[in-house]
Amino acid sequence: QVQLAESGGGLVQAGGSLRLSCAASGHTFSSYGMGWFRQAPGKERDFVAAINRGSSSTYYGDSVKGRFAISRDNAKNTVYLQMNSLKPEDTAVYYCAATSGYNYIRKSDYSYWGQGTQVTVSS
């Protein structure tokens, strides 16, 4: 069992930056692939970024490539999402998730989810 808690969301102007954090409970954090997803009002929950267990591979959705960066610190049981050059269309609730599988893009492969943190980008 893994419990996840996101933090770092808020209101930012277009072009600004935010860093989201996701703290995980338990002693097996390093055995999970970690991902970030987001959901805007009335829309599906979409893939944003993911990182494998040893941080050797990262994956990004097309809309955030070159602007967002995912990282993790297994000693701190934490995964991060650095978001730069934010746009109003990045406004959403951001969720972190953990998977014991190896398909990091498919949300159905993630077994554990946080409660989400709101990110609002004003124009």
PDB file of C-alpha atoms in Angstrom:
ATOM      1  CA  GLN A   1       0.000   0.000   0.000  1.00  0.00           C
ATOM      2  CA  VAL A   2       1.254   3.451  -0.938  1.00  0.00           C
ATOM      3  CA  GLN A   3      -0.275   6.722   0.171  1.00  0.00           C
ATOM      4  CA  LEU A   4       0.455   9.814  -1.878  1.00  0.00           C
ATOM      5  CA  ALA A   5       0.097  13.479  -0.974  1.00  0.00           C
ATOM      6  CA  GLU A   6       0.603  16.285  -3.483  1.00  0.00           C
ATOM      7  CA  SER A   7       1.566  19.848  -2.644  1.00  0.00           C
ATOM      8  CA  GLY A   8       2.801  22.974  -4.369  1.00  0.00           C
ATOM      9  CA  GLY A   9      -0.200  23.940  -6.447  1.00  0.00           C
ATOM     10  CA  GLY A  10      -1.530  27.469  -6.619  1.00  0.00           C
ATOM     11  CA  LEU A  11      -2.289  30.477  -8.772  1.00  0.00           C
ATOM     12  CA  VAL A  12       0.383  31.712 -11.163  1.00  0.00           C
ATOM     13  CA  GLN A  13       0.469  34.073 -14.124  1.00  0.00           C
ATOM     14  CA  ALA A  14       1.080  32.806 -17.622  1.00  0.00           C
ATOM     15  CA  GLY A  15       4.785  32.358 -18.231  1.00  0.00           C
ATOM     16  CA  GLY A  16       5.467  31.609 -14.591  1.00  0.00           C
ATOM     17  CA  SER A  17       6.665  28.475 -12.854  1.00  0.00           C
ATOM     18  CA  LEU A  18       5.515  26.099 -10.153  1.00  0.00           C
ATOM     19  CA  ARG A  19       7.051  23.030  -8.579  1.00  0.00           C
ATOM     20  CA  LEU A  20       4.746  20.264  -7.452  1.00  0.00           C
ATOM     21  CA  SER A  21       5.807  17.680  -4.911  1.00  0.00           C
ATOM     22  CA  CYS A  22       4.311  14.301  -4.109  1.00  0.00           C
ATOM     23  CA  ALA A  23       5.309  12.627  -0.874  1.00  0.00           C
ATOM     24  CA  ALA A  24       4.799   8.888  -0.590  1.00  0.00           C
ATOM     25  CA  SER A  25       4.382   6.825   2.520  1.00  0.00           C
ATOM     26  CA  GLY A  26       5.839   3.365   2.960  1.00  0.00           C
ATOM     27  CA  HIS A  27       9.220   1.780   2.543  1.00  0.00           C
ATOM     28  CA  THR A  28       8.883   0.619  -1.062  1.00  0.00           C
ATOM     29  CA  PHE A  29       8.715   3.904  -2.941  1.00  0.00           C
ATOM     30  CA  SER A  30      11.692   2.962  -5.093  1.00  0.00           C
ATOM     31  CA  SER A  31       9.856  -0.099  -6.380  1.00  0.00           C
ATOM     32  CA  TYR A  32       7.183   2.008  -8.108  1.00  0.00           C
ATOM     33  CA  GLY A  33       7.141   3.942 -11.307  1.00  0.00           C
ATOM     34  CA  MET A  34       5.676   7.388 -10.671  1.00  0.00           C
ATOM     35  CA  GLY A  35       3.516   9.568 -12.833  1.00  0.00           C
ATOM     36  CA  TRP A  36       1.719  12.885 -12.930  1.00  0.00           C
ATOM     37  CA  PHE A  37      -1.690  13.305 -14.515  1.00  0.00           C
ATOM     38  CA  ARG A  38      -4.017  16.273 -14.741  1.00  0.00           C
ATOM     39  CA  GLN A  39      -7.727  16.828 -15.100  1.00  0.00           C
ATOM     40  CA  ALA A  40      -9.395  20.031 -16.200  1.00  0.00           C
ATOM     41  CA  PRO A  41     -13.113  20.618 -15.520  1.00  0.00           C
ATOM     42  CA  GLY A  42     -15.258  18.515 -17.808  1.00  0.00           C
ATOM     43  CA  LYS A  43     -12.296  16.703 -19.324  1.00  0.00           C
ATOM     44  CA  GLU A  44     -10.586  13.342 -19.022  1.00  0.00           C
ATOM     45  CA  ARG A  45      -7.653  12.816 -16.701  1.00  0.00           C
ATOM     46  CA  ASP A  46      -4.635  13.057 -18.996  1.00  0.00           C
ATOM     47  CA  PHE A  47      -1.064  11.880 -18.772  1.00  0.00           C
ATOM     48  CA  VAL A  48       1.497  14.593 -18.040  1.00  0.00           C
ATOM     49  CA  ALA A  49       4.798  12.939 -17.118  1.00  0.00           C
ATOM     50  CA  ALA A  50       6.288   9.780 -15.646  1.00  0.00           C
ATOM     51  CA  ILE A  51       9.593   8.502 -14.343  1.00  0.00           C
ATOM     52  CA  ASN A  52      10.848   4.978 -13.884  1.00  0.00           C
ATOM     53  CA  ARG A  53      12.137   3.483 -10.662  1.00  0.00           C
ATOM     54  CA  GLY A  54      15.766   4.435 -11.021  1.00  0.00           C
ATOM     55  CA  SER A  55      15.196   7.815 -12.739  1.00  0.00           C
ATOM     56  CA  SER A  56      16.940   6.602 -15.877  1.00  0.00           C
ATOM     57  CA  SER A  57      13.884   7.194 -18.067  1.00  0.00           C
ATOM     58  CA  THR A  58      11.304   9.952 -18.188  1.00  0.00           C
ATOM     59  CA  TYR A  59       8.186  10.340 -20.323  1.00  0.00           C
ATOM     60  CA  TYR A  60       6.129  13.413 -21.189  1.00  0.00           C
ATOM     61  CA  GLY A  61       2.839  14.261 -22.779  1.00  0.00           C
ATOM     62  CA  ASP A  62       3.168  16.194 -26.022  1.00  0.00           C
ATOM     63  CA  SER A  63       1.633  19.360 -24.592  1.00  0.00           C
ATOM     64  CA  VAL A  64       4.250  19.699 -21.834  1.00  0.00           C
ATOM     65  CA  LYS A  65       7.438  18.516 -23.535  1.00  0.00           C
ATOM     66  CA  GLY A  66      10.215  21.053 -23.138  1.00  0.00           C
ATOM     67  CA  ARG A  67       8.352  22.932 -20.383  1.00  0.00           C
ATOM     68  CA  PHE A  68       7.864  20.402 -17.577  1.00  0.00           C
ATOM     69  CA  ALA A  69      10.423  18.159 -15.889  1.00  0.00           C
ATOM     70  CA  ILE A  70       9.776  15.202 -13.625  1.00  0.00           C
ATOM     71  CA  SER A  71      12.279  13.967 -11.067  1.00  0.00           C
ATOM     72  CA  ARG A  72      12.319  11.819  -7.960  1.00  0.00           C
ATOM     73  CA  ASP A  73      14.324  11.428  -4.787  1.00  0.00           C
ATOM     74  CA  ASN A  74      14.009   7.868  -3.553  1.00  0.00           C
ATOM     75  CA  ALA A  75      15.757   8.731  -0.279  1.00  0.00           C
ATOM     76  CA  LYS A  76      12.994  11.248   0.442  1.00  0.00           C
ATOM     77  CA  ASN A  77      10.139   9.170  -1.007  1.00  0.00           C
ATOM     78  CA  THR A  78       9.203  12.156  -3.166  1.00  0.00           C
ATOM     79  CA  VAL A  79       8.514  12.831  -6.811  1.00  0.00           C
ATOM     80  CA  TYR A  80       8.548  16.337  -8.266  1.00  0.00           C
ATOM     81  CA  LEU A  81       7.104  18.105 -11.264  1.00  0.00           C
ATOM     82  CA  GLN A  82       8.834  21.317 -12.262  1.00  0.00           C
ATOM     83  CA  MET A  83       6.504  23.334 -14.472  1.00  0.00           C
ATOM     84  CA  ASN A  84       7.908  26.250 -16.459  1.00  0.00           C
ATOM     85  CA  SER A  85       6.441  28.582 -19.075  1.00  0.00           C
ATOM     86  CA  LEU A  86       2.979  27.856 -17.776  1.00  0.00           C
ATOM     87  CA  LYS A  87      -0.025  28.525 -19.988  1.00  0.00           C
ATOM     88  CA  PRO A  88      -3.698  29.033 -19.127  1.00  0.00           C
ATOM     89  CA  GLU A  89      -4.430  25.642 -20.707  1.00  0.00           C
ATOM     90  CA  ASP A  90      -2.258  24.020 -18.023  1.00  0.00           C
ATOM     91  CA  THR A  91      -4.969  24.885 -15.498  1.00  0.00           C
ATOM     92  CA  ALA A  92      -6.150  21.632 -13.903  1.00  0.00           C
ATOM     93  CA  VAL A  93      -6.039  19.471 -10.836  1.00  0.00           C
ATOM     94  CA  TYR A  94      -2.725  17.633 -10.861  1.00  0.00           C
ATOM     95  CA  TYR A  95      -2.501  14.106  -9.475  1.00  0.00           C
ATOM     96  CA  CYS A  96       0.498  11.966  -8.749  1.00  0.00           C
ATOM     97  CA  ALA A  97       0.211   8.226  -9.064  1.00  0.00           C
ATOM     98  CA  ALA A  98       2.242   5.081  -8.476  1.00  0.00           C
ATOM     99  CA  THR A  99       2.461   1.981 -10.651  1.00  0.00           C
ATOM    100  CA  SER A 100       4.009  -1.413 -10.041  1.00  0.00           C
ATOM    101  CA  GLY A 101       3.844  -2.037 -13.776  1.00  0.00           C
ATOM    102  CA  TYR A 102       5.945  -0.798 -16.650  1.00  0.00           C
ATOM    103  CA  ASN A 103       3.484   1.080 -18.857  1.00  0.00           C
ATOM    104  CA  TYR A 104       4.021   4.529 -17.472  1.00  0.00           C
ATOM    105  CA  ILE A 105       1.681   6.380 -19.822  1.00  0.00           C
ATOM    106  CA  ARG A 106      -1.525   4.393 -19.358  1.00  0.00           C
ATOM    107  CA  LYS A 107      -3.458   5.677 -16.364  1.00  0.00           C
ATOM    108  CA  SER A 108      -5.227   2.332 -15.861  1.00  0.00           C
ATOM    109  CA  ASP A 109      -1.848   0.831 -14.915  1.00  0.00           C
ATOM    110  CA  TYR A 110      -1.553   3.080 -11.868  1.00  0.00           C
ATOM    111  CA  SER A 111      -2.825   1.558  -8.645  1.00  0.00           C
ATOM    112  CA  TYR A 112      -2.332   4.410  -6.198  1.00  0.00           C
ATOM    113  CA  TRP A 113      -3.411   8.026  -6.534  1.00  0.00           C
ATOM    114  CA  GLY A 114      -3.101  11.171  -4.502  1.00  0.00           C
ATOM    115  CA  GLN A 115      -5.945  13.593  -3.795  1.00  0.00           C
ATOM    116  CA  GLY A 116      -4.684  16.160  -6.268  1.00  0.00           C
ATOM    117  CA  THR A 117      -3.518  19.752  -6.115  1.00  0.00           C
ATOM    118  CA  GLN A 118      -5.067  22.638  -8.039  1.00  0.00           C
ATOM    119  CA  VAL A 119      -2.949  24.601 -10.489  1.00  0.00           C
ATOM    120  CA  THR A 120      -4.488  27.737 -11.963  1.00  0.00           C
ATOM    121  CA  VAL A 121      -2.697  29.772 -14.616  1.00  0.00           C
ATOM    122  CA  SER A 122      -4.093  33.227 -15.294  1.00  0.00           C
ATOM    123  CA  SER A 123      -3.686  34.987 -18.638  1.00  0.00           C
TER     124      SER A 123
END
